[in-house]
Coordinates of C-alpha atoms in Angstrom, one line a residue:
Chain A
M22 CA -19.9 -32.9 6.0
N23 CA -21.1 -33.0 2.5
G24 CA -24.8 -33.7 1.7
V25 CA -26.3 -31.9 4.3
R26 CA -25.4 -28.6 3.7
S27 CA -27.8 -25.9 2.6
T28 CA -27.2 -23.9 -0.2
G29 CA -26.6 -20.9 2.1
E30 CA -24.0 -23.0 3.9
L31 CA -22.4 -24.1 1.1
R32 CA -22.3 -20.5 -0.1
N33 CA -20.9 -19.5 3.1
A34 CA -18.0 -22.3 2.9
I35 CA -17.1 -21.3 -0.4
V36 CA -16.8 -17.6 0.4
S37 CA -15.0 -18.4 3.3
A38 CA -12.4 -20.8 1.3
A39 CA -12.0 -17.8 -1.3
R40 CA -11.0 -15.2 1.5
T41 CA -8.3 -17.5 2.6
E42 CA -7.2 -18.4 -1.1
F43 CA -7.4 -14.6 -2.4
A44 CA -5.7 -13.2 0.6
Q45 CA -2.7 -15.3 0.0
Y46 CA -2.6 -15.3 -3.4
G47 CA -4.3 -12.4 -5.1
L48 CA -6.9 -12.7 -8.0
A49 CA -4.4 -14.0 -10.3
G50 CA -2.3 -16.6 -8.0
A51 CA -5.7 -18.0 -6.7
R52 CA -6.8 -21.5 -7.6
I53 CA -10.6 -22.4 -7.9
D54 CA -9.7 -26.0 -7.6
R55 CA -8.1 -25.4 -4.1
I56 CA -11.0 -23.1 -3.2
A57 CA -13.5 -26.0 -4.1
K58 CA -11.5 -28.6 -2.0
S59 CA -11.1 -26.4 1.3
A60 CA -14.9 -25.9 1.1
A61 CA -15.7 -29.6 0.2
A62 CA -17.6 -28.7 -2.8
S63 CA -17.0 -29.7 -6.5
K64 CA -16.0 -27.1 -8.9
E65 CA -19.2 -27.4 -10.5
R66 CA -21.3 -26.6 -7.7
L67 CA -19.1 -23.5 -7.1
Y68 CA -19.9 -22.4 -10.6
A69 CA -23.6 -22.8 -9.8
H70 CA -23.2 -20.0 -7.3
F71 CA -20.3 -17.9 -9.1
R72 CA -19.9 -17.1 -12.3
D73 CA -16.3 -17.1 -12.5
K74 CA -13.4 -16.6 -10.5
E75 CA -13.1 -12.6 -10.7
A76 CA -17.0 -12.7 -9.6
L77 CA -16.1 -14.7 -6.7
F78 CA -13.2 -12.1 -5.8
R79 CA -15.4 -9.2 -6.2
E80 CA -17.7 -11.0 -3.6
V81 CA -14.9 -11.4 -1.1
V82 CA -13.2 -7.8 -1.3
A83 CA -16.9 -6.2 -1.2
D84 CA -17.5 -8.2 2.1
D85 CA -13.9 -7.5 3.5
V86 CA -13.8 -4.0 2.5
A87 CA -17.0 -2.9 4.3
Q88 CA -15.8 -5.1 7.6
F89 CA -12.3 -3.2 7.0
F90 CA -14.1 0.3 7.2
T91 CA -16.9 0.0 9.3
A92 CA -14.6 -1.5 11.8
V93 CA -13.1 1.9 12.2
T94 CA -15.3 4.9 13.2
V95 CA -13.7 8.5 13.7
S96 CA -15.5 10.5 16.2
P97 CA -15.3 14.4 16.4
D98 CA -13.3 14.4 19.6
A99 CA -11.1 11.4 18.9
V100 CA -9.5 12.1 15.4
A101 CA -6.1 11.5 16.4
E102 CA -7.1 8.1 18.3
F103 CA -8.7 7.1 15.0
V104 CA -5.4 6.6 13.7
G105 CA -4.5 4.1 16.4
D106 CA -7.7 2.2 15.3
I107 CA -6.5 2.2 12.0
F108 CA -3.1 0.6 13.0
D109 CA -4.8 -1.8 15.1
L110 CA -7.1 -3.0 12.2
A111 CA -4.0 -3.6 9.7
R112 CA -2.6 -5.8 12.4
S113 CA -5.5 -7.2 13.7
H114 CA -7.0 -8.4 10.1
P115 CA -4.1 -8.6 7.8
E116 CA -6.6 -10.6 5.7
H117 CA -8.7 -7.7 4.9
F118 CA -5.6 -5.3 4.5
R119 CA -4.3 -7.5 2.1
M120 CA -7.5 -8.1 -0.2
V121 CA -7.8 -4.2 -0.3
N122 CA -4.3 -4.0 -1.8
W123 CA -4.6 -6.9 -3.9
A124 CA -7.7 -5.1 -5.3
R125 CA -6.3 -1.9 -5.8
L126 CA -3.6 -3.4 -7.8
E127 CA -6.1 -5.4 -10.3
G128 CA -8.0 -2.3 -10.7
I129 CA -11.0 -3.4 -9.0
S130 CA -13.4 -0.7 -7.1
L131 CA -13.9 -1.0 -3.7
F132 CA -16.4 1.9 -3.6
G133 CA -19.2 3.4 -5.5
P134 CA -22.5 2.7 -7.1
S135 CA -21.0 -1.2 -7.9
A136 CA -21.0 -1.9 -4.4
A137 CA -24.4 -0.8 -2.8
E138 CA -24.0 -2.5 0.1
V139 CA -20.7 -1.2 1.2
P140 CA -21.1 2.3 3.5
N141 CA -19.5 5.3 1.5
V142 CA -17.1 5.5 4.2
P143 CA -15.1 8.6 2.9
E144 CA -18.0 10.9 3.0
D145 CA -19.1 9.5 6.3
A146 CA -15.8 10.0 7.7
T147 CA -15.3 13.7 5.8
A148 CA -18.4 14.8 7.5
V149 CA -17.1 13.8 10.9
I150 CA -13.8 15.8 10.6
K151 CA -15.7 18.8 9.3
A152 CA -17.4 18.5 12.5
A153 CA -14.4 18.1 14.3
Q154 CA -13.4 21.4 12.9
R155 CA -16.3 23.4 13.8
A156 CA -15.8 22.0 17.3
G157 CA -12.1 23.3 17.1
N158 CA -10.6 19.9 17.8
V159 CA -8.9 19.9 14.0
D160 CA -7.2 22.8 12.4
P161 CA -10.1 24.3 9.9
A162 CA -7.2 25.1 7.4
W163 CA -7.0 21.3 6.1
E164 CA -9.4 20.2 3.6
P165 CA -11.3 17.3 5.3
D166 CA -10.8 15.0 2.3
D167 CA -7.0 15.4 2.1
L168 CA -7.1 15.1 6.1
L169 CA -8.9 11.6 5.8
V170 CA -6.3 10.3 3.3
L171 CA -3.4 11.4 5.4
L172 CA -4.7 10.3 8.5
F173 CA -5.1 6.5 6.9
G174 CA -1.6 6.8 5.7
L175 CA 0.1 7.4 9.1
G176 CA -2.3 4.6 10.5
L177 CA -1.1 2.2 7.7
A178 CA 2.4 3.7 7.1
W179 CA 3.8 0.2 8.9
A180 CA 1.5 -2.0 7.5
Y181 CA 2.7 -0.5 3.9
W182 CA 6.3 -0.7 4.5
P183 CA 8.1 -3.3 2.4
D184 CA 11.1 -3.7 4.5
P185 CA 10.5 -7.6 6.1
R186 CA 12.5 -6.6 9.3
V187 CA 9.9 -4.3 10.1
T188 CA 7.3 -7.4 10.0
S189 CA 9.6 -9.5 12.0
Q190 CA 10.1 -7.3 14.7
A191 CA 6.4 -6.0 14.6
R192 CA 5.3 -7.7 17.9
Q193 CA 7.8 -6.0 20.4
D194 CA 7.6 -2.7 18.5
A195 CA 3.8 -2.2 17.8
G196 CA 3.0 -0.2 20.9
R197 CA 5.3 1.9 20.3
R198 CA 4.7 2.6 17.1
R199 CA 1.1 3.0 17.6
A200 CA 1.7 6.0 19.9
A201 CA 4.1 7.2 17.2
A202 CA 1.2 7.2 14.4
V203 CA -1.2 8.5 17.3
E204 CA 1.1 11.5 18.2
A205 CA 1.7 12.5 14.6
A206 CA -1.9 12.5 13.9
A207 CA -2.1 14.8 16.9
R208 CA 0.5 17.1 15.8
V209 CA -1.1 17.2 12.3
I210 CA -4.4 18.4 13.4
A211 CA -4.0 20.5 15.9
P212 CA -5.6 24.0 15.6
R213 CA -2.7 26.3 15.6
P214 CA -2.8 29.6 17.6
S215 CA -1.3 31.8 15.1
R216 CA -0.6 31.3 11.5
N217 CA 3.3 32.3 11.8
S218 CA 4.7 29.0 11.2
R219 CA 2.9 28.1 8.4
Chain B
M5 CA 15.2 -5.8 -35.3
N6 CA 15.8 -9.9 -34.5
G7 CA 19.4 -11.9 -34.9
V8 CA 21.4 -8.8 -34.6
R9 CA 21.3 -8.3 -31.0
S10 CA 24.0 -8.8 -28.7
T11 CA 23.1 -11.0 -25.5
G12 CA 23.5 -7.8 -23.2
E13 CA 20.7 -6.1 -25.7
L14 CA 18.6 -9.3 -25.7
R15 CA 18.6 -9.5 -21.7
N16 CA 17.8 -5.7 -21.8
A17 CA 14.9 -6.3 -23.9
I18 CA 13.6 -9.1 -21.6
V19 CA 14.1 -7.2 -18.7
S20 CA 12.2 -4.1 -20.0
A21 CA 9.1 -6.2 -21.5
A22 CA 9.0 -8.4 -18.1
R23 CA 8.7 -4.9 -16.3
T24 CA 5.7 -3.6 -18.0
E25 CA 4.1 -7.3 -17.8
F26 CA 4.8 -7.6 -14.0
A27 CA 3.7 -3.9 -13.4
Q28 CA 0.5 -4.3 -14.8
Y29 CA -0.5 -8.3 -13.8
G30 CA 1.7 -8.9 -11.0
L31 CA 4.0 -12.0 -10.6
A32 CA 1.0 -14.6 -10.8
G33 CA -1.0 -12.7 -13.4
A34 CA 2.3 -12.3 -15.7
R35 CA 2.7 -14.7 -18.6
I36 CA 6.0 -15.0 -19.9
D37 CA 4.8 -15.8 -23.4
R38 CA 4.0 -12.5 -23.5
I39 CA 7.1 -11.2 -22.3
A40 CA 8.7 -13.1 -24.7
K41 CA 6.6 -11.9 -27.4
S42 CA 7.2 -8.3 -26.5
A43 CA 10.6 -8.6 -26.4
A44 CA 10.9 -10.6 -29.9
A45 CA 12.8 -13.4 -28.0
S46 CA 12.1 -17.3 -28.0
K47 CA 10.8 -18.7 -24.9
E48 CA 13.6 -20.9 -25.0
R49 CA 16.0 -17.8 -25.1
L50 CA 14.5 -15.9 -22.3
Y51 CA 15.1 -19.5 -20.1
A52 CA 18.4 -19.5 -21.2
H53 CA 18.9 -16.0 -19.2
F54 CA 16.1 -16.4 -16.3
R55 CA 15.6 -19.6 -14.8
D56 CA 11.8 -18.9 -14.3
K57 CA 9.1 -16.3 -14.2
E58 CA 10.2 -15.6 -10.5
A59 CA 13.9 -15.2 -11.2
L60 CA 12.8 -12.7 -13.7
F61 CA 10.1 -11.1 -11.0
R62 CA 13.2 -10.6 -8.6
E63 CA 15.3 -9.4 -11.2
V64 CA 12.8 -6.3 -12.3
V65 CA 11.8 -5.8 -8.5
A66 CA 15.7 -5.4 -7.3
D67 CA 16.1 -2.9 -10.3
D68 CA 12.8 -1.0 -9.7
V69 CA 13.4 -0.9 -5.6
A70 CA 16.8 0.6 -6.2
Q71 CA 15.5 3.1 -8.8
F72 CA 12.2 4.1 -6.6
F73 CA 14.5 4.6 -3.4
T74 CA 17.4 6.2 -4.8
A75 CA 15.5 8.6 -6.8
V76 CA 14.4 10.7 -3.6
T77 CA 17.1 11.5 -1.2
V78 CA 16.6 13.3 2.3
S79 CA 18.6 16.0 3.5
P80 CA 18.9 17.3 7.0
D81 CA 17.6 20.7 6.2
A82 CA 14.5 19.8 3.9
V83 CA 12.9 16.7 5.7
A84 CA 9.4 17.8 4.7
E85 CA 10.3 18.7 1.3
F86 CA 11.4 15.0 1.3
V87 CA 7.7 13.8 1.3
G88 CA 7.0 16.0 -1.5
D89 CA 9.7 14.4 -3.7
I90 CA 8.2 10.9 -2.5
F91 CA 4.8 12.2 -3.5
D92 CA 6.1 13.0 -6.7
L93 CA 7.8 9.9 -7.5
A94 CA 4.9 7.5 -6.7
R95 CA 3.0 9.5 -9.5
S96 CA 6.0 9.8 -12.3
H97 CA 6.9 6.2 -11.8
P98 CA 3.6 4.3 -11.1
E99 CA 5.0 1.2 -12.5
H100 CA 7.9 1.3 -9.8
F101 CA 5.1 2.1 -7.1
R102 CA 3.2 -0.8 -8.2
M103 CA 6.2 -3.5 -8.4
V104 CA 7.0 -2.5 -4.8
N105 CA 3.4 -3.3 -3.8
W106 CA 3.2 -6.6 -5.7
A107 CA 6.7 -7.8 -4.1
R108 CA 5.4 -7.1 -1.0
L109 CA 2.0 -8.9 -1.3
E110 CA 4.1 -11.8 -2.9
G111 CA 6.4 -12.0 0.2
I112 CA 9.1 -10.8 -2.1
S113 CA 12.2 -9.4 0.1
L114 CA 12.8 -6.0 -1.0
F115 CA 15.7 -5.2 1.4
G116 CA 18.5 -7.4 2.9
P117 CA 21.5 -9.1 2.0
S118 CA 19.9 -10.9 -0.9
A119 CA 19.6 -7.6 -2.9
A120 CA 23.3 -6.3 -2.5
E121 CA 23.2 -3.9 -5.1
V122 CA 20.3 -2.0 -3.7
P123 CA 21.7 0.8 -1.3
N124 CA 20.3 0.1 2.3
V125 CA 18.0 3.2 2.2
P126 CA 16.1 3.2 5.5
E127 CA 19.8 3.0 7.4
D128 CA 20.8 6.0 4.9
A129 CA 17.9 7.7 5.7
T130 CA 17.6 7.2 9.2
A131 CA 21.2 8.3 9.5
V132 CA 20.0 11.9 7.9
I133 CA 17.0 12.0 10.2
K134 CA 19.5 11.7 13.3
A135 CA 21.4 14.6 11.8
A136 CA 18.6 16.9 11.3
Q137 CA 17.5 15.9 15.2
R138 CA 21.1 17.4 16.0
A139 CA 20.8 20.5 13.8
G140 CA 17.7 21.4 15.6
N141 CA 15.3 21.1 12.6
V142 CA 13.6 17.5 13.7
D143 CA 11.9 16.8 17.3
P144 CA 14.3 14.8 18.9
A145 CA 11.7 13.1 20.7
W146 CA 11.0 11.1 17.5
E147 CA 12.7 7.7 16.9
P148 CA 14.5 8.1 13.7
D149 CA 13.2 4.8 12.4
D150 CA 9.6 5.4 13.0
L151 CA 9.4 9.0 11.8
L152 CA 11.1 7.8 8.4
V153 CA 8.2 5.0 8.2
L154 CA 5.5 8.0 8.9
L155 CA 6.8 10.2 6.3
F156 CA 6.6 7.5 3.5
G157 CA 3.0 6.9 4.9
L158 CA 2.5 10.8 4.4
G159 CA 4.1 11.0 0.9
L160 CA 2.5 7.7 -0.3
A161 CA -1.3 8.6 1.5
W162 CA -2.9 9.0 -1.8
A163 CA -1.0 6.5 -4.0
Y164 CA -2.6 3.7 -1.5
W165 CA -5.6 5.2 -1.0
P166 CA -8.3 2.6 -2.8
D167 CA -10.7 4.7 -4.2
P168 CA -10.7 5.1 -7.6
R169 CA -12.2 8.6 -7.5
V170 CA -9.1 10.0 -6.2
T171 CA -7.0 8.6 -8.9
S172 CA -9.7 10.1 -11.8
Q173 CA -9.3 13.7 -10.1
A174 CA -5.6 13.0 -9.4
R175 CA -4.4 15.6 -11.8
Q176 CA -6.4 18.4 -11.0
D177 CA -5.7 18.0 -7.2
A178 CA -2.2 16.8 -7.3
G179 CA -0.8 20.4 -6.5
R180 CA -3.1 20.7 -3.4
R181 CA -2.4 17.3 -2.2
R182 CA 1.3 17.7 -2.2
A183 CA 1.2 20.7 -0.6
A184 CA -1.2 18.8 2.4
A185 CA 1.5 16.0 2.5
V186 CA 4.6 18.4 3.3
E187 CA 2.8 20.4 5.5
A188 CA 1.6 17.6 7.6
A189 CA 5.3 16.5 7.7
A190 CA 6.3 20.1 8.9
R191 CA 3.7 19.5 11.6
V192 CA 4.8 16.3 12.7
I193 CA 8.9 17.0 12.4
A194 CA 8.5 20.4 14.1
P195 CA 10.8 20.8 17.2
R196 CA 8.5 21.8 20.1
P197 CA 9.4 24.8 22.4
S198 CA 7.8 23.2 25.3
R199 CA 6.5 19.4 26.1
N200 CA 3.2 20.2 27.8
S201 CA 1.0 19.6 24.4
R202 CA 2.4 15.8 24.9

């Protein structure tokens, strides 16, 4: 398996091994020697591609964040359902979700000028929410940016919940929880016929 | 400052230094020598109190989680306002919030039999939500456990948001965001006069 790999194949193998290691252990806990061994590469060859552990971490994070946020798309006529997609994504790609969280704790930016290849997800989604407000599907009283953050909060509420009993029961309860998150989102966004209950 | 401290004072100094170190760097990134130096203790004395770094981490986490969750109390007639309290807590005690997150990623349990001194927060709060449902303040259609998780999701939505631009603007926008989280909670819990929009 060694020796015949192209530079691109070796690089992909390193990034793939790093993804597994970083998702499990975070930036500080990950070990370069485990990544190199898992990629069947020498540490010297690894450092020829990536300056240091943090550079490799940033590469994996940028990739994972792009995948995480482009895997869900909000459309103006299905804003509540978007929360169900977010719920599913955290369950189907827990390693991406973990990377986003490690990066936040490590103070590593996920958006902004340093990650040009990552689409500017908040701005794109905010534009869709504005369109949904114009179409009468979302209460125009909401600040679009605020609503977007709240919708992610609902969709990821179980993924963030620190009680391990939730995780252990996740499979059997997932359907009911997903429906609850979507229902909560539908109630939050619903345009109000009158303002008297505000 | 050295030499005259009692065993209890030394222990408190170590835990306090560990809290700062762990909140910043997590379990894997924290360094025992920095903790010992900050507590003006030798590593030998530190290890006389705590078996290893993870034992010290678990001590700090148990303490922080107890503080984090007992600092907010839900009452049956103010369930939506509870979300505002959660929002405030993540801002006023970011180090506790970070510890809860490091622990979740490290797979360290926050609740359950191993932390007997931590009140069983989810069960206590679930009982209050049931009381609020009986009193007509919360829609009885919600599964109380599910609703509790969703309320934390709303209250902590900005604390979890990975875009650093949110944090940098947090001070000026906090009031509006807090109000949005409470308003969202109020819409989620509101009893519905009819079931036709379900």
